[in-house]
Amino acid sequence: MKELGTAVISKALAGLIVLVPLAILFLACMQIYGLLEDVAAFARLELPFPPVINALIYVTVAVAALFASCLLIGLLMSTGAGKKIGEFLEQS
């Protein structure tokens, strides 16, 4: 069981290394969404939950999506095609 946990963590870390630029882009999108929320508040549009609950939902979804993306990319990088792509990127 410990090997499974170690494998999952290593694959997630490998995916994290690949997704750092995407994470930065995602954070920029979250800032834009925050600006849109401010515009909605200024226009007196009601969002479905109080602001604190909305923020918790956004953060939870963002963290879960980031971890899932990192895990998926890490798993894809361990396949034959992923290793070939990784070698190609290292050489170029």
One Martini backbone bead per residue (centre of mass of N, CA, C, O) as a GRO file, in nm:
protein
   92
    1MET     BB    1   0.056   0.064  -0.018
    2LYS     BB    2   0.303   0.254  -0.010
    3GLU     BB    3   0.369   0.234  -0.316
    4LEU     BB    4   0.112   0.370  -0.416
    5GLY     BB    5   0.156   0.642  -0.277
    6THR     BB    6   0.430   0.701  -0.410
    7ALA     BB    7   0.334   0.688  -0.704
    8VAL     BB    8   0.124   0.913  -0.690
    9ILE     BB    9   0.316   1.138  -0.598
   10SER     BB   10   0.520   1.120  -0.834
   11LYS     BB   11   0.314   1.177  -1.059
   12ALA     BB   12   0.219   1.451  -0.951
   13LEU     BB   13   0.500   1.589  -0.962
   14ALA     BB   14   0.546   1.553  -1.263
   15GLY     BB   15   0.293   1.717  -1.344
   16LEU     BB   16   0.374   1.982  -1.203
   17ILE     BB   17   0.617   2.047  -1.381
   18VAL     BB   18   0.441   2.078  -1.640
   19LEU     BB   19   0.199   2.281  -1.500
   20VAL     BB   20   0.305   2.559  -1.412
   21PRO     BB   21   0.217   2.743  -1.649
   22LEU     BB   22  -0.084   2.666  -1.623
   23ALA     BB   23  -0.122   2.773  -1.336
   24ILE     BB   24  -0.069   3.067  -1.402
   25LEU     BB   25  -0.303   3.092  -1.598
   26PHE     BB   26  -0.523   3.013  -1.396
   27LEU     BB   27  -0.476   3.250  -1.200
   28ALA     BB   28  -0.546   3.464  -1.406
   29CYS     BB   29  -0.837   3.367  -1.444
   30MET     BB   30  -0.923   3.413  -1.151
   31GLN     BB   31  -0.883   3.718  -1.157
   32ILE     BB   32  -1.088   3.771  -1.377
   33TYR     BB   33  -1.325   3.652  -1.221
   34GLY     BB   34  -1.310   3.856  -0.992
   35LEU     BB   35  -1.376   4.097  -1.170
   36LEU     BB   36  -1.653   3.989  -1.258
   37GLU     BB   37  -1.770   3.989  -0.974
   38ASP     BB   38  -1.747   4.294  -0.932
   39VAL     BB   39  -1.931   4.369  -1.164
   40ALA     BB   40  -2.178   4.217  -1.055
   41ALA     BB   41  -2.196   4.381  -0.794
   42PHE     BB   42  -2.226   4.657  -0.931
   43ALA     BB   43  -2.491   4.543  -1.097
   44ARG     BB   44  -2.660   4.369  -0.888
   45LEU     BB   45  -2.585   4.070  -0.903
   46GLU     BB   46  -2.683   3.753  -0.799
   47LEU     BB   47  -2.536   3.513  -0.631
   48PRO     BB   48  -2.601   3.198  -0.494
   49PHE     BB   49  -2.384   3.286  -0.277
   50PRO     BB   50  -2.192   3.379  -0.058
   51PRO     BB   51  -1.874   3.496  -0.083
   52VAL     BB   52  -1.736   3.281   0.096
   53ILE     BB   53  -1.851   3.031  -0.046
   54ASN     BB   54  -1.749   3.097  -0.327
   55ALA     BB   55  -1.448   3.095  -0.253
   56LEU     BB   56  -1.437   2.801  -0.153
   57ILE     BB   57  -1.525   2.674  -0.416
   58TYR     BB   58  -1.300   2.783  -0.597
   59VAL     BB   59  -1.060   2.666  -0.439
   60THR     BB   60  -1.143   2.367  -0.442
   61VAL     BB   61  -1.160   2.334  -0.748
   62ALA     BB   62  -0.874   2.428  -0.815
   63VAL     BB   63  -0.718   2.214  -0.651
   64ALA     BB   64  -0.848   1.961  -0.777
   65ALA     BB   65  -0.776   2.026  -1.073
   66LEU     BB   66  -0.469   2.045  -1.035
   67PHE     BB   67  -0.423   1.758  -0.924
   68ALA     BB   68  -0.554   1.603  -1.158
   69SER     BB   69  -0.369   1.717  -1.378
   70CYS     BB   70  -0.103   1.621  -1.259
   71LEU     BB   71  -0.172   1.320  -1.257
   72LEU     BB   72  -0.232   1.288  -1.559
   73ILE     BB   73   0.040   1.388  -1.667
   74GLY     BB   74   0.211   1.184  -1.510
   75LEU     BB   75   0.085   0.933  -1.644
   76LEU     BB   76   0.146   1.013  -1.940
   77MET     BB   77   0.464   1.032  -1.898
   78SER     BB   78   0.482   0.702  -1.842
   79THR     BB   79   0.447   0.652  -2.118
   80GLY     BB   80   0.576   0.602  -2.420
   81ALA     BB   81   0.490   0.871  -2.549
   82GLY     BB   82   0.575   1.051  -2.312
   83LYS     BB   83   0.877   0.980  -2.321
   84LYS     BB   84   0.926   1.080  -2.610
   85ILE     BB   85   0.842   1.371  -2.558
   86GLY     BB   86   1.044   1.426  -2.330
   87GLU     BB   87   1.297   1.371  -2.501
   88PHE     BB   88   1.243   1.582  -2.715
   89LEU     BB   89   1.239   1.829  -2.521
   90GLU     BB   90   1.527   1.789  -2.413
   91GLN     BB   91   1.675   1.811  -2.695
   92SER     BB   92   1.528   2.102  -2.765
   0.00000   0.00000   0.00000
